[in-house]
Amino acid sequence: QQQVKQSPQSLIVQKGGISIINCAYENTAFDYFPWYQQFPGKGPALLIAIRPDVSEKKEGRFTISFNKSAKQFSLHIMDSQPGDSATYFCAASMETGANNLFFGTGTRLTVIP
Amino acid sequence: GAVVSQHPSWVICKSGTSVKIECRSLDFQATTMFWYRQFPKQSLMLMATSNEGSKATYEQGVEKDKFLINHASLTLSTLTVTSAHPEDSSFYICSARDRGDPSYEQYFGPGTRLTVT
């Protein structure tokens, strides 16, 4: 059972546009929601993360929006650049237990010049 | 800071042989290390969690006798794929949690591409 659902599977955005990737979860015990960027043949790298006590977090061109009641969170990439072309994964974790990360299925982003 | 390395970055082995992959935290001590497997164009699937000095905890469906994990020190964990077969070909990624970091963050290695012929 997929604990974190992610959409879309792929996304093509014009340079300068906004890329939006959405994730949803069911387990209300999750309290840490990171986003990772992965380039081909490389390990994932943490982009930005949020805790459920805030509804939005911004770091540079990257913003996470979090809707606790809807159990959804999204990544917005402003002014998308060709260098942002990569696969993006959302994930969720909880404080108790082994702190395992549950990953979404990934979104392949292509930013065209 | 918080750098995780993996060795080798890629390996080709013959069916039936064993291969060892190392995961090291270079500038921090890792109480917990995680091993993931990723097939092409798919998500990361957690294989096992290892804590220094104790036995690894394997996820359901992962054969512990086939994927041997040893977390011998606070900076090194190894994954040994025993009697490898072509279906074991995959991208293996480790991650580590910093002992001194109260956050939940996992730092990921660059991955190891295993091809079994």
PDB file of C-alpha atoms in Angstrom:
ATOM      1  CA  GLN A   1       0.000   0.000   0.000  1.00  0.00           C
ATOM      2  CA  GLN A   2       1.413   3.342  -1.079  1.00  0.00           C
ATOM      3  CA  GLN A   3       1.564   5.499   2.037  1.00  0.00           C
ATOM      4  CA  VAL A   4       2.245   8.671   0.095  1.00  0.00           C
ATOM      5  CA  LYS A   5       0.590   9.349  -3.251  1.00  0.00           C
ATOM      6  CA  GLN A   6       2.256  11.734  -5.669  1.00  0.00           C
ATOM      7  CA  SER A   7       1.125  13.388  -8.876  1.00  0.00           C
ATOM      8  CA  PRO A   8       1.693  14.058 -11.661  1.00  0.00           C
ATOM      9  CA  GLN A   9       3.986  11.299 -12.828  1.00  0.00           C
ATOM     10  CA  SER A  10       5.637  13.651 -15.289  1.00  0.00           C
ATOM     11  CA  LEU A  11       5.548  17.374 -15.861  1.00  0.00           C
ATOM     12  CA  ILE A  12       6.777  19.634 -18.631  1.00  0.00           C
ATOM     13  CA  VAL A  13       7.121  23.310 -17.858  1.00  0.00           C
ATOM     14  CA  GLN A  14       8.378  26.249 -19.857  1.00  0.00           C
ATOM     15  CA  LYS A  15      11.423  28.070 -18.547  1.00  0.00           C
ATOM     16  CA  GLY A  16      10.313  30.761 -16.133  1.00  0.00           C
ATOM     17  CA  GLY A  17       7.054  28.994 -15.334  1.00  0.00           C
ATOM     18  CA  ILE A  18       5.821  27.495 -12.100  1.00  0.00           C
ATOM     19  CA  SER A  19       6.144  23.759 -11.492  1.00  0.00           C
ATOM     20  CA  ILE A  20       3.647  22.266  -9.061  1.00  0.00           C
ATOM     21  CA  ILE A  21       3.826  18.748  -7.674  1.00  0.00           C
ATOM     22  CA  ASN A  22       1.247  17.367  -5.292  1.00  0.00           C
ATOM     23  CA  CYS A  23       1.311  14.712  -2.603  1.00  0.00           C
ATOM     24  CA  ALA A  24      -1.280  13.207  -0.302  1.00  0.00           C
ATOM     25  CA  TYR A  25      -1.042  10.950   2.714  1.00  0.00           C
ATOM     26  CA  GLU A  26      -3.408   9.040   4.973  1.00  0.00           C
ATOM     27  CA  ASN A  27      -1.461   8.428   8.160  1.00  0.00           C
ATOM     28  CA  THR A  28      -2.079  11.357  10.508  1.00  0.00           C
ATOM     29  CA  ALA A  29       0.917  10.271  12.591  1.00  0.00           C
ATOM     30  CA  PHE A  30       3.257  11.620   9.919  1.00  0.00           C
ATOM     31  CA  ASP A  31       4.910  14.795  11.164  1.00  0.00           C
ATOM     32  CA  TYR A  32       7.797  15.433   8.805  1.00  0.00           C
ATOM     33  CA  PHE A  33       7.400  16.037   5.086  1.00  0.00           C
ATOM     34  CA  PRO A  34      10.554  16.450   2.989  1.00  0.00           C
ATOM     35  CA  TRP A  35      11.013  16.864  -0.742  1.00  0.00           C
ATOM     36  CA  TYR A  36      13.952  15.362  -2.574  1.00  0.00           C
ATOM     37  CA  GLN A  37      15.508  16.098  -5.943  1.00  0.00           C
ATOM     38  CA  GLN A  38      17.222  13.295  -7.819  1.00  0.00           C
ATOM     39  CA  PHE A  39      19.293  13.525 -10.973  1.00  0.00           C
ATOM     40  CA  PRO A  40      19.871  10.398 -13.092  1.00  0.00           C
ATOM     41  CA  GLY A  41      22.421   8.061 -11.555  1.00  0.00           C
ATOM     42  CA  LYS A  42      22.614  10.043  -8.327  1.00  0.00           C
ATOM     43  CA  GLY A  43      21.181   9.696  -4.859  1.00  0.00           C
ATOM     44  CA  PRO A  44      18.311  11.958  -3.772  1.00  0.00           C
ATOM     45  CA  ALA A  45      19.177  15.293  -2.222  1.00  0.00           C
ATOM     46  CA  LEU A  46      16.993  17.088   0.306  1.00  0.00           C
ATOM     47  CA  LEU A  47      15.420  20.207  -1.177  1.00  0.00           C
ATOM     48  CA  ILE A  48      13.116  21.475   1.520  1.00  0.00           C
ATOM     49  CA  ALA A  49      11.067  20.021   4.360  1.00  0.00           C
ATOM     50  CA  ILE A  50       8.107  21.054   6.490  1.00  0.00           C
ATOM     51  CA  ARG A  51       6.497  20.112   9.774  1.00  0.00           C
ATOM     52  CA  PRO A  52       2.693  20.191  10.189  1.00  0.00           C
ATOM     53  CA  ASP A  53       2.735  23.165  12.540  1.00  0.00           C
ATOM     54  CA  VAL A  54       3.158  25.550   9.600  1.00  0.00           C
ATOM     55  CA  SER A  55       1.172  25.844   6.380  1.00  0.00           C
ATOM     56  CA  GLU A  56       3.933  27.113   4.148  1.00  0.00           C
ATOM     57  CA  LYS A  57       7.706  27.162   3.952  1.00  0.00           C
ATOM     58  CA  LYS A  58       9.765  28.971   1.378  1.00  0.00           C
ATOM     59  CA  GLU A  59      13.419  28.587   0.513  1.00  0.00           C
ATOM     60  CA  GLY A  60      14.527  30.530  -2.512  1.00  0.00           C
ATOM     61  CA  ARG A  61      12.491  29.425  -5.521  1.00  0.00           C
ATOM     62  CA  PHE A  62      11.080  26.404  -3.685  1.00  0.00           C
ATOM     63  CA  THR A  63       7.925  26.547  -1.574  1.00  0.00           C
ATOM     64  CA  ILE A  64       6.069  23.818   0.275  1.00  0.00           C
ATOM     65  CA  SER A  65       2.375  24.347   0.909  1.00  0.00           C
ATOM     66  CA  PHE A  66       0.882  22.127   3.592  1.00  0.00           C
ATOM     67  CA  ASN A  67      -2.813  21.468   4.227  1.00  0.00           C
ATOM     68  CA  LYS A  68      -3.139  19.435   7.387  1.00  0.00           C
ATOM     69  CA  SER A  69      -6.918  19.010   7.247  1.00  0.00           C
ATOM     70  CA  ALA A  70      -6.781  17.730   3.675  1.00  0.00           C
ATOM     71  CA  LYS A  71      -3.638  15.690   4.363  1.00  0.00           C
ATOM     72  CA  GLN A  72      -1.979  17.149   1.318  1.00  0.00           C
ATOM     73  CA  PHE A  73       1.217  18.990   0.605  1.00  0.00           C
ATOM     74  CA  SER A  74       2.737  20.372  -2.534  1.00  0.00           C
ATOM     75  CA  LEU A  75       5.997  21.666  -3.938  1.00  0.00           C
ATOM     76  CA  HIS A  76       6.052  24.839  -6.005  1.00  0.00           C
ATOM     77  CA  ILE A  77       9.117  25.699  -8.043  1.00  0.00           C
ATOM     78  CA  MET A  78       8.994  29.315  -9.106  1.00  0.00           C
ATOM     79  CA  ASP A  79      10.821  30.608 -12.169  1.00  0.00           C
ATOM     80  CA  SER A  80      11.611  27.051 -13.245  1.00  0.00           C
ATOM     81  CA  GLN A  81      14.953  26.588 -14.996  1.00  0.00           C
ATOM     82  CA  PRO A  82      16.297  23.855 -17.283  1.00  0.00           C
ATOM     83  CA  GLY A  83      18.697  22.928 -14.482  1.00  0.00           C
ATOM     84  CA  ASP A  84      15.668  22.017 -12.357  1.00  0.00           C
ATOM     85  CA  SER A  85      14.933  19.127 -14.723  1.00  0.00           C
ATOM     86  CA  ALA A  86      15.101  16.091 -12.449  1.00  0.00           C
ATOM     87  CA  THR A  87      12.883  13.639 -10.622  1.00  0.00           C
ATOM     88  CA  TYR A  88      11.242  14.950  -7.478  1.00  0.00           C
ATOM     89  CA  PHE A  89      10.078  12.780  -4.609  1.00  0.00           C
ATOM     90  CA  CYS A  90       7.896  13.769  -1.706  1.00  0.00           C
ATOM     91  CA  ALA A  91       8.173  11.752   1.479  1.00  0.00           C
ATOM     92  CA  ALA A  92       6.712  11.492   4.942  1.00  0.00           C
ATOM     93  CA  SER A  93       8.012  10.304   8.258  1.00  0.00           C
ATOM     94  CA  MET A  94       6.948  10.132  11.880  1.00  0.00           C
ATOM     95  CA  GLU A  95       8.801  10.898  15.079  1.00  0.00           C
ATOM     96  CA  THR A  96       8.066   7.576  16.749  1.00  0.00           C
ATOM     97  CA  GLY A  97       9.556   4.318  15.649  1.00  0.00           C
ATOM     98  CA  ALA A  98      12.427   4.031  13.247  1.00  0.00           C
ATOM     99  CA  ASN A  99      11.701   7.336  11.509  1.00  0.00           C
ATOM    100  CA  ASN A 100      11.427   5.526   8.198  1.00  0.00           C
ATOM    101  CA  LEU A 101      10.813   7.704   5.182  1.00  0.00           C
ATOM    102  CA  PHE A 102       7.844   6.750   3.047  1.00  0.00           C
ATOM    103  CA  PHE A 103       8.430   8.002  -0.481  1.00  0.00           C
ATOM    104  CA  GLY A 104       5.980   9.075  -3.128  1.00  0.00           C
ATOM    105  CA  THR A 105       6.241   7.571  -6.591  1.00  0.00           C
ATOM    106  CA  GLY A 106       8.179  10.489  -8.045  1.00  0.00           C
ATOM    107  CA  THR A 107       7.590  13.211 -10.635  1.00  0.00           C
ATOM    108  CA  ARG A 108       9.849  13.613 -13.618  1.00  0.00           C
ATOM    109  CA  LEU A 109      10.125  17.328 -14.299  1.00  0.00           C
ATOM    110  CA  THR A 110      11.354  18.657 -17.609  1.00  0.00           C
ATOM    111  CA  VAL A 111      11.868  22.388 -18.002  1.00  0.00           C
ATOM    112  CA  ILE A 112      12.121  23.401 -21.620  1.00  0.00           C
ATOM    113  CA  PRO A 113      14.015  26.532 -22.658  1.00  0.00           C
TER     114      PRO A 113
ATOM    115  CA  GLY B   1      28.762  18.808   6.142  1.00  0.00           C
ATOM    116  CA  ALA B   2      26.628  15.660   6.388  1.00  0.00           C
ATOM    117  CA  VAL B   3      28.230  13.793   3.524  1.00  0.00           C
ATOM    118  CA  VAL B   4      27.532  10.147   2.838  1.00  0.00           C
ATOM    119  CA  SER B   5      29.655   8.171   0.424  1.00  0.00           C
ATOM    120  CA  GLN B   6      29.126   4.809  -1.207  1.00  0.00           C
ATOM    121  CA  HIS B   7      31.615   2.443  -2.719  1.00  0.00           C
ATOM    122  CA  PRO B   8      31.685   1.275  -5.367  1.00  0.00           C
ATOM    123  CA  SER B   9      29.616   3.638  -7.482  1.00  0.00           C
ATOM    124  CA  TRP B  10      28.948   0.854  -9.938  1.00  0.00           C
ATOM    125  CA  VAL B  11      29.730  -2.841 -10.061  1.00  0.00           C
ATOM    126  CA  ILE B  12      29.214  -5.664 -12.519  1.00  0.00           C
ATOM    127  CA  CYS B  13      29.282  -9.202 -11.205  1.00  0.00           C
ATOM    128  CA  LYS B  14      28.507 -12.658 -12.499  1.00  0.00           C
ATOM    129  CA  SER B  15      25.424 -14.544 -11.440  1.00  0.00           C
ATOM    130  CA  GLY B  16      26.039 -16.577  -8.301  1.00  0.00           C
ATOM    131  CA  THR B  17      28.756 -14.375  -6.883  1.00  0.00           C
ATOM    132  CA  SER B  18      28.501 -12.003  -3.929  1.00  0.00           C
ATOM    133  CA  VAL B  19      29.105  -8.300  -3.920  1.00  0.00           C
ATOM    134  CA  LYS B  20      29.641  -5.904  -1.027  1.00  0.00           C
ATOM    135  CA  ILE B  21      28.570  -2.260  -1.030  1.00  0.00           C
ATOM    136  CA  GLU B  22      29.919   0.167   1.548  1.00  0.00           C
ATOM    137  CA  CYS B  23      28.144   3.178   2.971  1.00  0.00           C
ATOM    138  CA  ARG B  24      30.123   5.699   4.992  1.00  0.00           C
ATOM    139  CA  SER B  25      29.192   8.856   6.836  1.00  0.00           C
ATOM    140  CA  LEU B  26      32.222  11.061   6.257  1.00  0.00           C
ATOM    141  CA  ASP B  27      31.770  13.909   8.704  1.00  0.00           C
ATOM    142  CA  PHE B  28      29.274  12.682  11.256  1.00  0.00           C
ATOM    143  CA  GLN B  29      28.435   9.652  13.323  1.00  0.00           C
ATOM    144  CA  ALA B  30      25.400   7.747  12.160  1.00  0.00           C
ATOM    145  CA  THR B  31      23.357   5.886  14.708  1.00  0.00           C
ATOM    146  CA  THR B  32      21.024   4.625  12.031  1.00  0.00           C
ATOM    147  CA  MET B  33      21.618   3.805   8.399  1.00  0.00           C
ATOM    148  CA  PHE B  34      19.032   2.851   5.834  1.00  0.00           C
ATOM    149  CA  TRP B  35      19.354   0.814   2.662  1.00  0.00           C
ATOM    150  CA  TYR B  36      17.081   1.452  -0.290  1.00  0.00           C
ATOM    151  CA  ARG B  37      16.636  -0.145  -3.650  1.00  0.00           C
ATOM    152  CA  GLN B  38      15.489   1.739  -6.718  1.00  0.00           C
ATOM    153  CA  PHE B  39      14.480   0.251 -10.048  1.00  0.00           C
ATOM    154  CA  PRO B  40      14.588   2.433 -13.173  1.00  0.00           C
ATOM    155  CA  LYS B  41      12.032   5.208 -13.133  1.00  0.00           C
ATOM    156  CA  GLN B  42      10.623   4.007  -9.857  1.00  0.00           C
ATOM    157  CA  SER B  43      10.616   5.229  -6.291  1.00  0.00           C
ATOM    158  CA  LEU B  44      12.974   4.273  -3.501  1.00  0.00           C
ATOM    159  CA  MET B  45      11.953   1.170  -1.619  1.00  0.00           C
ATOM    160  CA  LEU B  46      13.307   0.708   1.888  1.00  0.00           C
ATOM    161  CA  MET B  47      15.053  -2.615   2.271  1.00  0.00           C
ATOM    162  CA  ALA B  48      16.333  -2.463   5.817  1.00  0.00           C
ATOM    163  CA  THR B  49      17.287  -0.256   8.716  1.00  0.00           C
ATOM    164  CA  SER B  50      20.501  -0.826  10.595  1.00  0.00           C
ATOM    165  CA  ASN B  51      21.601   0.487  13.944  1.00  0.00           C
ATOM    166  CA  GLU B  52      25.221   0.443  15.014  1.00  0.00           C
ATOM    167  CA  GLY B  53      26.057  -2.689  16.942  1.00  0.00           C
ATOM    168  CA  SER B  54      22.730  -4.416  16.468  1.00  0.00           C
ATOM    169  CA  LYS B  55      21.012  -6.560  13.880  1.00  0.00           C
ATOM    170  CA  ALA B  56      19.339  -4.901  10.951  1.00  0.00           C
ATOM    171  CA  THR B  57      15.577  -4.689  10.675  1.00  0.00           C
ATOM    172  CA  TYR B  58      14.387  -5.876   7.285  1.00  0.00           C
ATOM    173  CA  GLU B  59      11.247  -4.763   5.501  1.00  0.00           C
ATOM    174  CA  GLN B  60       8.647  -7.316   4.591  1.00  0.00           C
ATOM    175  CA  GLY B  61       9.600  -9.291   1.523  1.00  0.00           C
ATOM    176  CA  VAL B  62      13.344  -8.597   1.783  1.00  0.00           C
ATOM    177  CA  GLU B  63      15.390 -11.763   2.250  1.00  0.00           C
ATOM    178  CA  LYS B  64      17.748 -11.206   5.151  1.00  0.00           C
ATOM    179  CA  ASP B  65      19.930 -14.141   4.139  1.00  0.00           C
ATOM    180  CA  LYS B  66      20.373 -12.708   0.683  1.00  0.00           C
ATOM    181  CA  PHE B  67      20.956  -9.088   1.641  1.00  0.00           C
ATOM    182  CA  LEU B  68      23.375  -9.127   4.549  1.00  0.00           C
ATOM    183  CA  ILE B  69      23.738  -5.854   6.396  1.00  0.00           C
ATOM    184  CA  ASN B  70      26.481  -5.087   8.861  1.00  0.00           C
ATOM    185  CA  HIS B  71      26.619  -1.787  10.735  1.00  0.00           C
ATOM    186  CA  ALA B  72      29.978  -2.321  12.388  1.00  0.00           C
ATOM    187  CA  SER B  73      30.739   1.237  13.404  1.00  0.00           C
ATOM    188  CA  LEU B  74      29.114   4.635  13.695  1.00  0.00           C
ATOM    189  CA  THR B  75      30.424   5.595  10.266  1.00  0.00           C
ATOM    190  CA  LEU B  76      30.181   2.416   8.221  1.00  0.00           C
ATOM    191  CA  SER B  77      27.434   0.083   7.094  1.00  0.00           C
ATOM    192  CA  THR B  78      27.805  -2.592   4.456  1.00  0.00           C
ATOM    193  CA  LEU B  79      25.289  -4.385   2.281  1.00  0.00           C
ATOM    194  CA  THR B  80      26.335  -7.722   0.842  1.00  0.00           C
ATOM    195  CA  VAL B  81      24.246  -9.192  -1.933  1.00  0.00           C
ATOM    196  CA  THR B  82      24.881 -12.911  -1.725  1.00  0.00           C
ATOM    197  CA  SER B  83      24.538 -15.289  -4.661  1.00  0.00           C
ATOM    198  CA  ALA B  84      23.468 -12.437  -6.875  1.00  0.00           C
ATOM    199  CA  HIS B  85      21.109 -13.022  -9.785  1.00  0.00           C
ATOM    200  CA  PRO B  86      20.133 -10.788 -12.709  1.00  0.00           C
ATOM    201  CA  GLU B  87      16.924  -9.774 -10.931  1.00  0.00           C
ATOM    202  CA  ASP B  88      19.084  -8.232  -8.187  1.00  0.00           C
ATOM    203  CA  SER B  89      20.367  -5.711 -10.704  1.00  0.00           C
ATOM    204  CA  SER B  90      19.291  -2.351  -9.369  1.00  0.00           C
ATOM    205  CA  PHE B  91      20.395   0.978  -7.939  1.00  0.00           C
ATOM    206  CA  TYR B  92      21.179   0.636  -4.246  1.00  0.00           C
ATOM    207  CA  ILE B  93      21.167   3.773  -2.122  1.00  0.00           C
ATOM    208  CA  CYS B  94      22.046   4.195   1.515  1.00  0.00           C
ATOM    209  CA  SER B  95      21.194   7.014   3.872  1.00  0.00           C
ATOM    210  CA  ALA B  96      22.257   7.918   7.369  1.00  0.00           C
ATOM    211  CA  ARG B  97      20.938   9.878  10.307  1.00  0.00           C
ATOM    212  CA  ASP B  98      23.312  12.116  12.207  1.00  0.00           C
ATOM    213  CA  ARG B  99      23.698  11.095  15.823  1.00  0.00           C
ATOM    214  CA  GLY B 100      23.962  14.722  16.844  1.00  0.00           C
ATOM    215  CA  ASP B 101      21.053  16.005  14.761  1.00  0.00           C
ATOM    216  CA  PRO B 102      17.655  16.027  16.491  1.00  0.00           C
ATOM    217  CA  SER B 103      15.798  16.374  13.176  1.00  0.00           C
ATOM    218  CA  TYR B 104      14.507  13.452  11.182  1.00  0.00           C
ATOM    219  CA  GLU B 105      16.698  14.220   8.234  1.00  0.00           C
ATOM    220  CA  GLN B 106      18.375  11.400   6.368  1.00  0.00           C
ATOM    221  CA  TYR B 107      21.465  12.142   4.319  1.00  0.00           C
ATOM    222  CA  PHE B 108      21.673  10.068   1.166  1.00  0.00           C
ATOM    223  CA  GLY B 109      24.655   8.540  -0.546  1.00  0.00           C
ATOM    224  CA  PRO B 110      25.207   8.807  -4.304  1.00  0.00           C
ATOM    225  CA  GLY B 111      24.042   5.247  -4.934  1.00  0.00           C
ATOM    226  CA  THR B 112      25.614   2.085  -6.302  1.00  0.00           C
ATOM    227  CA  ARG B 113      24.551   0.650  -9.639  1.00  0.00           C
ATOM    228  CA  LEU B 114      24.683  -3.159  -9.509  1.00  0.00           C
ATOM    229  CA  THR B 115      24.491  -5.158 -12.707  1.00  0.00           C
ATOM    230  CA  VAL B 116      24.426  -8.929 -12.474  1.00  0.00           C
ATOM    231  CA  THR B 117      25.212 -10.757 -15.687  1.00  0.00           C
TER     232      THR B 117
END
